[in-house]
Structures are given as C-alpha cells and as structure tokens.
PDB file of C-alpha atoms and ligand atoms in Angstrom:
ATOM      1  CA  UNK A  24      68.046 -75.653  78.617  1.00 80.00           C
ATOM      2  CA  UNK A  25      69.644 -72.226  78.938  1.00 93.00           C
ATOM      3  CA  UNK A  26      71.550 -71.654  82.161  1.00 97.00           C
ATOM      4  CA  UNK A  27      69.978 -68.946  84.293  1.00 98.00           C
ATOM      5  CA  UNK A  28      71.608 -67.047  87.146  1.00 98.00           C
ATOM      6  CA  UNK A  29      69.040 -65.455  89.453  1.00 97.00           C
ATOM      7  CA  UNK A  30      69.401 -62.132  91.210  1.00 96.00           C
ATOM      8  CA  UNK A  31      69.687 -63.719  94.636  1.00 95.00           C
ATOM      9  CA  UNK A  32      73.007 -65.289  93.533  1.00 97.00           C
ATOM     10  CA  UNK A  33      75.251 -62.326  94.242  1.00 98.00           C
ATOM     11  CA  UNK A  34      78.745 -61.371  95.353  1.00 98.00           C
ATOM     12  CA  UNK A  35      80.224 -58.046  96.453  1.00 98.00           C
ATOM     13  CA  UNK A  36      83.914 -58.268  95.496  1.00 98.00           C
ATOM     14  CA  UNK A  37      85.723 -59.786  92.505  1.00 98.00           C
ATOM     15  CA  UNK A  38      88.255 -62.275  93.924  1.00 98.00           C
ATOM     16  CA  UNK A  39      89.741 -65.689  93.078  1.00 98.00           C
ATOM     17  CA  UNK A  40      88.076 -67.362  96.101  1.00 98.00           C
ATOM     18  CA  UNK A  41      84.499 -66.819  94.865  1.00 98.00           C
ATOM     19  CA  UNK A  42      82.342 -69.924  94.581  1.00 98.00           C
ATOM     20  CA  UNK A  43      80.777 -70.253  91.109  1.00 98.00           C
ATOM     21  CA  UNK A  44      76.974 -70.379  90.979  1.00 98.00           C
ATOM     22  CA  UNK A  45      77.021 -72.011  87.537  1.00 98.00           C
ATOM     23  CA  UNK A  46      79.446 -73.762  85.180  1.00 98.00           C
ATOM     24  CA  UNK A  47      78.941 -73.204  81.441  1.00 98.00           C
ATOM     25  CA  UNK A  48      80.691 -74.161  78.247  1.00 98.00           C
ATOM     26  CA  UNK A  49      82.296 -71.559  76.009  1.00 98.00           C
ATOM     27  CA  UNK A  50      79.739 -70.259  73.524  1.00 98.00           C
ATOM     28  CA  UNK A  51      76.810 -71.402  75.659  1.00 98.00           C
ATOM     29  CA  UNK A  52      74.149 -68.748  76.215  1.00 98.00           C
ATOM     30  CA  UNK A  53      73.457 -67.671  79.779  1.00 98.00           C
ATOM     31  CA  UNK A  54      70.656 -65.527  81.177  1.00 98.00           C
ATOM     32  CA  UNK A  55      71.600 -63.424  84.184  1.00 98.00           C
ATOM     33  CA  UNK A  56      69.173 -61.466  86.368  1.00 98.00           C
ATOM     34  CA  UNK A  57      70.517 -58.538  88.370  1.00 98.00           C
ATOM     35  CA  UNK A  58      69.500 -56.376  91.316  1.00 97.00           C
ATOM     36  CA  UNK A  59      69.929 -52.632  91.119  1.00 97.00           C
ATOM     37  CA  UNK A  60      73.031 -51.231  92.864  1.00 97.00           C
ATOM     38  CA  UNK A  61      71.068 -50.829  96.117  1.00 96.00           C
ATOM     39  CA  UNK A  62      69.972 -54.484  96.078  1.00 95.00           C
ATOM     40  CA  UNK A  63      66.398 -53.198  95.904  1.00 95.00           C
ATOM     41  CA  UNK A  64      66.581 -51.339  99.249  1.00 95.00           C
ATOM     42  CA  UNK A  65      65.274 -48.017  97.845  1.00 94.00           C
ATOM     43  CA  UNK A  66      61.750 -48.275  96.491  1.00 94.00           C
ATOM     44  CA  UNK A  67      60.094 -44.878  96.927  1.00 94.00           C
ATOM     45  CA  UNK A  68      61.208 -41.241  97.147  1.00 95.00           C
ATOM     46  CA  UNK A  69      60.845 -41.540 100.937  1.00 94.00           C
ATOM     47  CA  UNK A  70      63.678 -44.105 101.047  1.00 93.00           C
ATOM     48  CA  UNK A  71      66.805 -41.998 101.499  1.00 91.00           C
ATOM     49  CA  UNK A  72      70.400 -43.141 101.356  1.00 88.00           C
ATOM     50  CA  UNK A  73      70.831 -42.870 105.135  1.00 87.00           C
ATOM     51  CA  UNK A  74      68.501 -45.854 105.489  1.00 87.00           C
ATOM     52  CA  UNK A  75      70.806 -48.097 103.436  1.00 90.00           C
ATOM     53  CA  UNK A  76      72.638 -51.163 104.610  1.00 91.00           C
ATOM     54  CA  UNK A  77      75.978 -50.288 102.981  1.00 89.00           C
ATOM     55  CA  UNK A  78      77.083 -53.928 103.118  1.00 89.00           C
ATOM     56  CA  UNK A  79      74.553 -54.555 100.352  1.00 92.00           C
ATOM     57  CA  UNK A  80      75.701 -52.080  97.726  1.00 93.00           C
ATOM     58  CA  UNK A  81      76.703 -52.944  94.166  1.00 96.00           C
ATOM     59  CA  UNK A  82      75.788 -56.626  94.133  1.00 98.00           C
ATOM     60  CA  UNK A  83      76.929 -58.470  91.024  1.00 98.00           C
ATOM     61  CA  UNK A  84      75.219 -61.672  89.962  1.00 98.00           C
ATOM     62  CA  UNK A  85      77.312 -64.796  89.578  1.00 98.00           C
ATOM     63  CA  UNK A  86      80.060 -65.628  89.293  1.00 98.00           C
ATOM     64  CA  UNK A  87      79.828 -67.946  86.307  1.00 98.00           C
ATOM     65  CA  UNK A  88      82.636 -70.422  85.677  1.00 98.00           C
ATOM     66  CA  UNK A  89      83.460 -70.575  81.955  1.00 98.00           C
ATOM     67  CA  UNK A  90      84.860 -74.044  81.223  1.00 98.00           C
ATOM     68  CA  UNK A  91      88.290 -74.251  79.625  1.00 98.00           C
ATOM     69  CA  UNK A  92      89.434 -70.726  80.429  1.00 98.00           C
ATOM     70  CA  UNK A  93      92.791 -70.234  82.104  1.00 98.00           C
ATOM     71  CA  UNK A  94      94.859 -67.305  83.371  1.00 98.00           C
ATOM     72  CA  UNK A  95      96.164 -65.118  80.551  1.00 98.00           C
ATOM     73  CA  UNK A  96      93.421 -66.061  78.091  1.00 98.00           C
ATOM     74  CA  UNK A  97      91.480 -63.229  76.496  1.00 98.00           C
ATOM     75  CA  UNK A  98      87.780 -63.880  77.037  1.00 98.00           C
ATOM     76  CA  UNK A  99      85.227 -62.261  74.746  1.00 98.00           C
ATOM     77  CA  UNK A 100      81.798 -61.750  76.310  1.00 98.00           C
ATOM     78  CA  UNK A 101      79.069 -61.076  73.754  1.00 98.00           C
ATOM     79  CA  UNK A 102      76.148 -59.109  75.222  1.00 98.00           C
ATOM     80  CA  UNK A 103      73.247 -60.485  73.219  1.00 98.00           C
ATOM     81  CA  UNK A 104      70.201 -58.922  74.824  1.00 98.00           C
ATOM     82  CA  UNK A 105      69.473 -56.636  77.750  1.00 98.00           C
ATOM     83  CA  UNK A 106      66.294 -55.577  79.541  1.00 97.00           C
ATOM     84  CA  UNK A 107      65.743 -53.190  82.423  1.00 98.00           C
ATOM     85  CA  UNK A 108      62.822 -52.855  84.859  1.00 97.00           C
ATOM     86  CA  UNK A 109      60.027 -50.278  84.528  1.00 97.00           C
ATOM     87  CA  UNK A 110      61.225 -48.330  87.547  1.00 97.00           C
ATOM     88  CA  UNK A 111      64.651 -46.922  88.345  1.00 98.00           C
ATOM     89  CA  UNK A 112      66.126 -44.841  91.156  1.00 97.00           C
ATOM     90  CA  UNK A 113      68.448 -41.836  91.327  1.00 97.00           C
ATOM     91  CA  UNK A 114      69.931 -40.351  94.486  1.00 96.00           C
ATOM     92  CA  UNK A 115      72.019 -37.504  95.778  1.00 95.00           C
ATOM     93  CA  UNK A 116      74.245 -37.624  98.835  1.00 93.00           C
ATOM     94  CA  UNK A 117      75.976 -34.548 100.303  1.00 94.00           C
ATOM     95  CA  UNK A 118      79.739 -34.793  99.904  1.00 94.00           C
ATOM     96  CA  UNK A 119      79.552 -37.490  97.242  1.00 93.00           C
ATOM     97  CA  UNK A 120      80.247 -37.240  93.524  1.00 95.00           C
ATOM     98  CA  UNK A 121      81.564 -34.419  91.362  1.00 96.00           C
ATOM     99  CA  UNK A 122      79.068 -31.932  92.887  1.00 96.00           C
ATOM    100  CA  UNK A 123      79.388 -33.209  96.432  1.00 95.00           C
ATOM    101  CA  UNK A 124      80.792 -29.842  97.519  1.00 96.00           C
ATOM    102  CA  UNK A 125      77.505 -28.162  96.550  1.00 97.00           C
ATOM    103  CA  UNK A 126      74.861 -30.782  97.274  1.00 96.00           C
ATOM    104  CA  UNK A 127      73.442 -30.317 100.781  1.00 96.00           C
ATOM    105  CA  UNK A 128      70.350 -32.561 100.710  1.00 95.00           C
ATOM    106  CA  UNK A 129      69.794 -36.239 100.274  1.00 95.00           C
ATOM    107  CA  UNK A 130      67.137 -36.946  97.697  1.00 96.00           C
ATOM    108  CA  UNK A 131      65.742 -40.074  96.113  1.00 97.00           C
ATOM    109  CA  UNK A 132      63.922 -39.822  92.787  1.00 98.00           C
ATOM    110  CA  UNK A 133      61.889 -42.631  91.239  1.00 98.00           C
ATOM    111  CA  UNK A 134      61.980 -42.649  87.436  1.00 98.00           C
ATOM    112  CA  UNK A 135      59.547 -44.559  85.238  1.00 97.00           C
ATOM    113  CA  UNK A 136      60.000 -45.991  81.795  1.00 97.00           C
ATOM    114  CA  UNK A 137      57.567 -44.849  79.110  1.00 97.00           C
ATOM    115  CA  UNK A 138      58.236 -46.595  75.828  1.00 96.00           C
ATOM    116  CA  UNK A 139      61.723 -45.648  74.740  1.00 97.00           C
ATOM    117  CA  UNK A 140      62.090 -42.865  77.285  1.00 98.00           C
ATOM    118  CA  UNK A 141      62.981 -42.517  80.955  1.00 98.00           C
ATOM    119  CA  UNK A 142      60.751 -39.980  82.729  1.00 98.00           C
ATOM    120  CA  UNK A 143      62.305 -37.721  85.382  1.00 98.00           C
ATOM    121  CA  UNK A 144      59.923 -36.071  87.893  1.00 97.00           C
ATOM    122  CA  UNK A 145      56.957 -36.606  85.549  1.00 95.00           C
ATOM    123  CA  UNK A 146      58.101 -33.980  83.043  1.00 93.00           C
ATOM    124  CA  UNK A 147      61.551 -34.491  81.602  1.00 98.00           C
ATOM    125  CA  UNK A 148      62.069 -37.354  79.176  1.00 98.00           C
ATOM    126  CA  UNK A 149      65.447 -38.680  78.142  1.00 98.00           C
ATOM    127  CA  UNK A 150      66.143 -41.593  75.799  1.00 98.00           C
ATOM    128  CA  UNK A 151      66.220 -45.022  77.402  1.00 98.00           C
ATOM    129  CA  UNK A 152      69.772 -46.332  76.927  1.00 98.00           C
ATOM    130  CA  UNK A 153      70.216 -49.493  78.996  1.00 98.00           C
ATOM    131  CA  UNK A 154      73.793 -50.205  80.063  1.00 98.00           C
ATOM    132  CA  UNK A 155      75.714 -52.331  82.543  1.00 98.00           C
ATOM    133  CA  UNK A 156      77.788 -50.557  85.220  1.00 98.00           C
ATOM    134  CA  UNK A 157      79.582 -53.482  86.884  1.00 98.00           C
ATOM    135  CA  UNK A 158      80.929 -56.312  84.739  1.00 98.00           C
ATOM    136  CA  UNK A 159      84.123 -58.301  84.912  1.00 98.00           C
ATOM    137  CA  UNK A 160      86.121 -61.358  85.883  1.00 98.00           C
ATOM    138  CA  UNK A 161      88.011 -62.280  89.038  1.00 98.00           C
ATOM    139  CA  UNK A 162      91.531 -60.807  89.284  1.00 98.00           C
ATOM    140  CA  UNK A 163      94.489 -63.201  89.597  1.00 98.00           C
ATOM    141  CA  UNK A 164      94.924 -62.210  93.240  1.00 98.00           C
ATOM    142  CA  UNK A 165      93.499 -59.843  95.813  1.00 98.00           C
ATOM    143  CA  UNK A 166      89.926 -58.707  96.246  1.00 98.00           C
ATOM    144  CA  UNK A 167      88.343 -55.744  94.446  1.00 98.00           C
ATOM    145  CA  UNK A 168      85.029 -54.452  95.862  1.00 97.00           C
ATOM    146  CA  UNK A 169      82.342 -54.219  93.182  1.00 98.00           C
ATOM    147  CA  UNK A 170      82.278 -50.422  93.562  1.00 97.00           C
ATOM    148  CA  UNK A 171      85.832 -50.180  92.219  1.00 97.00           C
ATOM    149  CA  UNK A 172      86.816 -50.579  88.556  1.00 98.00           C
ATOM    150  CA  UNK A 173      90.154 -51.938  87.386  1.00 98.00           C
ATOM    151  CA  UNK A 174      92.020 -54.135  84.945  1.00 98.00           C
ATOM    152  CA  UNK A 175      89.536 -56.937  85.693  1.00 98.00           C
ATOM    153  CA  UNK A 176      86.546 -54.742  84.724  1.00 98.00           C
ATOM    154  CA  UNK A 177      84.252 -54.075  87.672  1.00 98.00           C
ATOM    155  CA  UNK A 178      82.497 -50.747  88.187  1.00 98.00           C
ATOM    156  CA  UNK A 179      83.555 -49.161  84.880  1.00 98.00           C
ATOM    157  CA  UNK A 180      80.189 -47.478  84.261  1.00 98.00           C
ATOM    158  CA  UNK A 181      80.879 -47.325  80.531  1.00 98.00           C
ATOM    159  CA  UNK A 182      77.787 -46.353  78.525  1.00 98.00           C
ATOM    160  CA  UNK A 183      78.938 -48.562  75.617  1.00 98.00           C
ATOM    161  CA  UNK A 184      78.379 -51.730  77.670  1.00 98.00           C
ATOM    162  CA  UNK A 185      75.013 -52.712  76.272  1.00 98.00           C
ATOM    163  CA  UNK A 186      73.322 -55.245  73.965  1.00 98.00           C
ATOM    164  CA  UNK A 187      75.259 -55.674  70.729  1.00 98.00           C
ATOM    165  CA  UNK A 188      78.638 -54.964  72.312  1.00 98.00           C
ATOM    166  CA  UNK A 189      81.380 -57.485  72.989  1.00 98.00           C
ATOM    167  CA  UNK A 190      83.703 -57.008  75.941  1.00 98.00           C
ATOM    168  CA  UNK A 191      87.176 -58.488  76.256  1.00 98.00           C
ATOM    169  CA  UNK A 192      88.726 -59.404  79.599  1.00 98.00           C
ATOM    170  CA  UNK A 193      92.031 -61.030  80.480  1.00 98.00           C
ATOM    171  CA  UNK A 194      91.261 -64.109  82.548  1.00 98.00           C
ATOM    172  CA  UNK A 195      92.823 -64.028  86.024  1.00 98.00           C
ATOM    173  CA  UNK A 196      91.878 -67.462  87.361  1.00 98.00           C
ATOM    174  CA  UNK A 197      90.707 -70.775  85.939  1.00 98.00           C
ATOM    175  CA  UNK A 198      87.069 -70.498  84.879  1.00 98.00           C
ATOM    176  CA  UNK A 199      87.315 -66.676  84.685  1.00 98.00           C
ATOM    177  CA  UNK A 200      84.531 -66.224  87.324  1.00 98.00           C
ATOM    178  CA  UNK A 201      82.432 -63.755  85.363  1.00 98.00           C
ATOM    179  CA  UNK A 202      79.786 -61.556  86.957  1.00 98.00           C
ATOM    180  CA  UNK A 203      77.744 -58.421  86.319  1.00 98.00           C
ATOM    181  CA  UNK A 204      75.282 -56.032  87.943  1.00 98.00           C
ATOM    182  CA  UNK A 205      74.509 -52.330  88.437  1.00 98.00           C
ATOM    183  CA  UNK A 206      72.281 -51.809  85.389  1.00 98.00           C
ATOM    184  CA  UNK A 207      71.183 -48.343  84.328  1.00 98.00           C
ATOM    185  CA  UNK A 208      68.121 -47.464  82.223  1.00 98.00           C
ATOM    186  CA  UNK A 209      70.128 -44.403  81.170  1.00 98.00           C
ATOM    187  CA  UNK A 210      73.331 -42.730  82.337  1.00 98.00           C
ATOM    188  CA  UNK A 211      75.385 -39.797  81.110  1.00 98.00           C
ATOM    189  CA  UNK A 212      79.144 -40.027  80.598  1.00 98.00           C
ATOM    190  CA  UNK A 213      80.814 -39.009  83.851  1.00 97.00           C
ATOM    191  CA  UNK A 214      78.040 -40.267  86.175  1.00 97.00           C
ATOM    192  CA  UNK A 215      78.533 -37.007  88.090  1.00 96.00           C
ATOM    193  CA  UNK A 216      76.215 -37.512  91.072  1.00 96.00           C
ATOM    194  CA  UNK A 217      77.379 -41.164  91.522  1.00 95.00           C
ATOM    195  CA  UNK A 218      74.428 -42.822  89.826  1.00 97.00           C
ATOM    196  CA  UNK A 219      72.555 -43.372  86.622  1.00 97.00           C
ATOM    197  CA  UNK A 220      68.919 -44.462  86.512  1.00 98.00           C
ATOM    198  CA  UNK A 221      69.624 -47.444  88.809  1.00 98.00           C
ATOM    199  CA  UNK A 222      67.519 -50.443  87.924  1.00 98.00           C
ATOM    200  CA  UNK A 223      67.242 -54.209  88.174  1.00 98.00           C
ATOM    201  CA  UNK A 224      67.426 -56.074  84.904  1.00 98.00           C
ATOM    202  CA  UNK A 225      68.288 -59.162  82.957  1.00 98.00           C
ATOM    203  CA  UNK A 226      70.720 -59.895  80.171  1.00 98.00           C
ATOM    204  CA  UNK A 227      71.766 -62.725  77.938  1.00 98.00           C
ATOM    205  CA  UNK A 228      75.406 -63.387  77.090  1.00 98.00           C
ATOM    206  CA  UNK A 229      77.864 -65.941  75.821  1.00 98.00           C
ATOM    207  CA  UNK A 230      81.604 -66.045  76.403  1.00 98.00           C
ATOM    208  CA  UNK A 231      84.550 -67.587  74.622  1.00 98.00           C
ATOM    209  CA  UNK A 232      88.329 -67.416  74.535  1.00 98.00           C
ATOM    210  CA  UNK A 233      89.832 -65.646  71.500  1.00 98.00           C
ATOM    211  CA  UNK A 234      93.329 -67.043  70.919  1.00 97.00           C
ATOM    212  CA  UNK A 235      94.230 -64.500  68.211  1.00 97.00           C
ATOM    213  CA  UNK A 236      93.841 -61.643  70.689  1.00 97.00           C
ATOM    214  CA  UNK A 237      96.076 -63.010  73.460  1.00 97.00           C
ATOM    215  CA  UNK A 238      97.921 -60.021  74.973  1.00 97.00           C
ATOM    216  CA  UNK A 239      95.172 -57.539  74.089  1.00 98.00           C
ATOM    217  CA  UNK A 240      95.113 -54.614  76.543  1.00 98.00           C
ATOM    218  CA  UNK A 241      91.886 -55.195  78.469  1.00 98.00           C
ATOM    219  CA  UNK A 242      89.169 -54.295  79.296  1.00 98.00           C
ATOM    220  CA  UNK A 243      88.453 -53.705  75.614  1.00 98.00           C
ATOM    221  CA  UNK A 244      85.134 -53.352  73.795  1.00 98.00           C
ATOM    222  CA  UNK A 245      83.834 -53.514  70.285  1.00 98.00           C
ATOM    223  CA  UNK A 246      80.458 -52.802  68.774  1.00 98.00           C
ATOM    224  CA  UNK A 247      79.202 -52.292  65.242  1.00 97.00           C
ATOM    225  CA  UNK A 248      80.786 -48.849  64.942  1.00 98.00           C
ATOM    226  CA  UNK A 249      83.830 -48.663  67.182  1.00 98.00           C
ATOM    227  CA  UNK A 250      86.391 -50.364  69.351  1.00 98.00           C
ATOM    228  CA  UNK A 251      87.288 -48.921  72.741  1.00 98.00           C
ATOM    229  CA  UNK A 252      90.144 -49.360  75.200  1.00 99.00           C
ATOM    230  CA  UNK A 253      88.882 -48.859  78.766  1.00 99.00           C
ATOM    231  CA  UNK A 254      91.274 -47.880  81.547  1.00 98.00           C
ATOM    232  CA  UNK A 255      90.787 -47.108  85.240  1.00 98.00           C
ATOM    233  CA  UNK A 256      93.270 -45.324  87.512  1.00 98.00           C
ATOM    234  CA  UNK A 257      93.280 -43.199  90.676  1.00 98.00           C
ATOM    235  CA  UNK A 258      93.289 -39.938  88.668  1.00 98.00           C
ATOM    236  CA  UNK A 259      91.675 -38.881  85.394  1.00 98.00           C
ATOM    237  CA  UNK A 260      95.094 -37.922  84.002  1.00 98.00           C
ATOM    238  CA  UNK A 261      96.415 -41.424  84.594  1.00 98.00           C
ATOM    239  CA  UNK A 262      93.222 -43.002  83.256  1.00 98.00           C
ATOM    240  CA  UNK A 263      93.360 -40.878  80.075  1.00 98.00           C
ATOM    241  CA  UNK A 264      97.005 -41.753  79.528  1.00 98.00           C
ATOM    242  CA  UNK A 265      96.315 -45.437  80.185  1.00 98.00           C
ATOM    243  CA  UNK A 266      93.395 -45.602  77.731  1.00 99.00           C
ATOM    244  CA  UNK A 267      95.407 -43.760  75.072  1.00 98.00           C
ATOM    245  CA  UNK A 268      98.395 -46.074  75.454  1.00 98.00           C
ATOM    246  CA  UNK A 269      96.143 -49.144  75.461  1.00 98.00           C
ATOM    247  CA  UNK A 270      94.590 -48.108  72.131  1.00 98.00           C
ATOM    248  CA  UNK A 271      98.032 -47.371  70.691  1.00 98.00           C
ATOM    249  CA  UNK A 272      99.150 -50.839  71.819  1.00 98.00           C
ATOM    250  CA  UNK A 273      96.155 -52.412  70.067  1.00 98.00           C
ATOM    251  CA  UNK A 274      96.790 -50.482  66.842  1.00 98.00           C
ATOM    252  CA  UNK A 275     100.503 -51.266  66.739  1.00 98.00           C
ATOM    253  CA  UNK A 276     100.573 -54.865  68.001  1.00 98.00           C
ATOM    254  CA  UNK A 277      97.307 -56.223  66.618  1.00 98.00           C
ATOM    255  CA  UNK A 278      96.468 -53.982  63.636  1.00 98.00           C
ATOM    256  CA  UNK A 279     100.152 -53.652  62.674  1.00 98.00           C
ATOM    257  CA  UNK A 280     100.495 -49.876  62.398  1.00 98.00           C
ATOM    258  CA  UNK A 281     103.644 -47.927  63.144  1.00 98.00           C
ATOM    259  CA  UNK A 282     103.513 -45.776  66.269  1.00 98.00           C
ATOM    260  CA  UNK A 283     103.354 -42.667  64.082  1.00 98.00           C
ATOM    261  CA  UNK A 284     100.432 -43.965  62.004  1.00 98.00           C
ATOM    262  CA  UNK A 285      98.625 -45.162  65.132  1.00 98.00           C
ATOM    263  CA  UNK A 286      99.129 -41.827  66.853  1.00 98.00           C
ATOM    264  CA  UNK A 287      98.112 -39.730  63.872  1.00 98.00           C
ATOM    265  CA  UNK A 288      94.981 -41.781  63.164  1.00 98.00           C
ATOM    266  CA  UNK A 289      94.061 -41.668  66.861  1.00 98.00           C
ATOM    267  CA  UNK A 290      94.559 -37.908  66.793  1.00 98.00           C
ATOM    268  CA  UNK A 291      92.506 -37.657  63.591  1.00 98.00           C
ATOM    269  CA  UNK A 292      89.609 -40.015  64.215  1.00 98.00           C
ATOM    270  CA  UNK A 293      89.796 -41.229  67.831  1.00 98.00           C
ATOM    271  CA  UNK A 294      87.632 -40.053  70.723  1.00 98.00           C
ATOM    272  CA  UNK A 295      88.823 -39.897  74.331  1.00 98.00           C
ATOM    273  CA  UNK A 296      85.820 -39.936  76.681  1.00 98.00           C
ATOM    274  CA  UNK A 297      85.015 -40.148  80.371  1.00 98.00           C
ATOM    275  CA  UNK A 298      83.104 -43.199  81.571  1.00 98.00           C
ATOM    276  CA  UNK A 299      82.869 -42.134  85.202  1.00 98.00           C
ATOM    277  CA  UNK A 300      84.727 -39.594  87.370  1.00 98.00           C
ATOM    278  CA  UNK A 301      83.223 -40.468  90.766  1.00 97.00           C
ATOM    279  CA  UNK A 302      84.337 -43.972  91.756  1.00 93.00           C
ATOM    280  CA  UNK A 303      87.427 -44.900  93.842  1.00 92.00           C
ATOM    281  CA  UNK A 304      89.258 -45.201  90.508  1.00 97.00           C
ATOM    282  CA  UNK A 305      88.259 -43.076  87.502  1.00 98.00           C
ATOM    283  CA  UNK A 306      87.487 -44.695  84.143  1.00 98.00           C
ATOM    284  CA  UNK A 307      88.285 -43.314  80.699  1.00 98.00           C
ATOM    285  CA  UNK A 308      87.884 -44.915  77.282  1.00 98.00           C
ATOM    286  CA  UNK A 309      89.580 -44.339  73.952  1.00 99.00           C
ATOM    287  CA  UNK A 310      87.238 -45.017  71.029  1.00 99.00           C
ATOM    288  CA  UNK A 311      88.439 -45.767  67.508  1.00 98.00           C
ATOM    289  CA  UNK A 312      86.191 -46.236  64.438  1.00 98.00           C
ATOM    290  CA  UNK A 313      85.634 -49.708  62.950  1.00 98.00           C
ATOM    291  CA  UNK A 314      85.354 -47.983  59.542  1.00 98.00           C
ATOM    292  CA  UNK A 315      89.041 -47.013  59.776  1.00 98.00           C
ATOM    293  CA  UNK A 316      90.051 -50.506  60.905  1.00 98.00           C
ATOM    294  CA  UNK A 317      88.245 -51.931  57.871  1.00 98.00           C
ATOM    295  CA  UNK A 318      90.199 -49.639  55.530  1.00 98.00           C
ATOM    296  CA  UNK A 319      93.340 -50.975  57.181  1.00 97.00           C
ATOM    297  CA  UNK A 320      92.178 -54.534  56.453  1.00 97.00           C
ATOM    298  CA  UNK A 321      91.665 -55.459  60.102  1.00 97.00           C
ATOM    299  CA  UNK A 322      88.690 -57.332  61.440  1.00 95.00           C
ATOM    300  CA  UNK A 323      88.284 -57.921  65.173  1.00 94.00           C
ATOM    301  CA  UNK A 324      87.648 -61.535  66.261  1.00 92.00           C
TER     302      UNK A 324
HETATM  303 CA1  LIG B 403      78.374 -47.998  88.932  1.00 72.53          CA
HETATM  304 CA1  LIG B 404      75.075 -47.466  89.304  1.00 72.53          CA
END
C-alpha cells in the first residue's frame, strides 16, 4: 500500500526536532496532500487577509522520514505527479510585496480552473502551470519558518518545481524530514504581490540518496530540458551571485569543466532567473541546458 500523508499532518517550520508523520524506504512512492498557504482560511472574495490567523500560514505537510538517510547525503526527490484543486486564491496586502508601496487596498480574488487554464475575474485566462512553493528538508540545526527559503529548500517559490522535475537537497538530520506545501495553480517568476494562484493539492514523490552527487551545491533541480542551481539570500545581488557560483561549482566539480569553460558556457547558454523577490530571503536560479551537458558527455544521476 502506498504511504499517504494527509493535509491535516502539517508543520510550520523546518527544524531537526520535528516528529515524522511517516517513515518510508528510499525509492518508495508517497502521496502527500497539501493545504493552500492560508490553510484553507480564505474561501470567498469576502475573506480578506485581516481575518487571517497568521499562526496558520504556509503549512507544509509531513515531515516524512526517509530511511537510511544521514547528514551530508544528497537526497534526490522525484516529483512524479501533481494535482491542484479547482479553486485558488490570490490576495493583495498594502505594504507587502514588490508593489506594496502602491497597493492601498486588501483584495481577495477567487480563481477557477477551466481545463488547462486558470480564470482570473471571469475574463482573463492564463495557462495552468501547477508548482510547489514550499519544499525541503530539515536543516542540521536551528528552525526556519516555512515562509523563509534557504539552503534546506523551504519557500523557494521556483516555477520549475513541478511534476517531472527532480530536486536535490543536502540532508541535515537523520531521516531527512522532508515536507512540502504552498501549491500554486500558476505563478509568475518573481511572485510580485506575494502570492501565486494559491491552492490545495496533492502530489506523488519518491526519494533516494545519490552517492555520486555528494557535495552537490543544493538545492538543485533537473528536468528533461535543464538543470538549475537555486540560491536564497537576503538580497537579490547575493542570491544571483550564489546561484551563479553554485552552477559554476557543479560544472567544474561534477561535469569536469575548467572555470573558463564553465563560465563561458554559462555566459553563452545559461539563464539567470528570479524565483521570488518578496520573501524574507530572495531566491534566484541559474538554469543550464541538458543538451549542452549531453554534448559534454555528462548525465545527471
Ligand atoms: Ca510561497
Ligand atoms: Ca504561495
């Protein structure tokens, strides 16, 4: 029987002291249900942010204890399937986000799914692109609220985190203590007003340690077309520098390029992109094409 984590099994900060809600073997498939980032508190356009219980923001489901994982291991989490609910929520809050200086009114908008589109105010349709905002493992020490991204993952809000992608995390504590939440039916890079189309959902994953990638700068991601180094820092400048150096580290230490070749190929074919610019730490990713890695004879485990 497949292990299932339900959306009432939540935590609000990644930390070593969390109690696992399930123990699974490496490679075993797990189904995880998630709340939206408001834990379902906003249901209609009349539910404004000032009615929120802020102690119930950004729940992540889990954590799941992955047997046989120990600190320093690189854990690959394969996102096999992902579904989002038919309704999602967007909000504005004066003072918050990249336009907080201009936004003067709280507003809650309910968006509906229609086939492969998300419908905004009954007239604008954008492509449905489900993605996971909060995903990660417990850090080796300390406690990171789920609203904050970091080296452990967390609230990275990276639009690449979706079905078909694999994410790599460096394990901080025995069992890894993996969790996820904050699904979006769609979200633009930057997440400028502090939200995407916030929705409950469900996903299926499996996780295993990859010995050949020990020392990989994480969080790291791969999908069919690209690999990406993800980096969070207090400023966008630091995050951009961190993501760039993490990709250069991958290309030199794991792919075997010289610094000059790595740098020139990154400058030629790489893409530096914002994940989000509104959280307590900002997140940037450096993308690099799998097609180039293949020409270099490298295949990612
Ligand atoms: Ca988020
Ligand atoms: Ca969100």
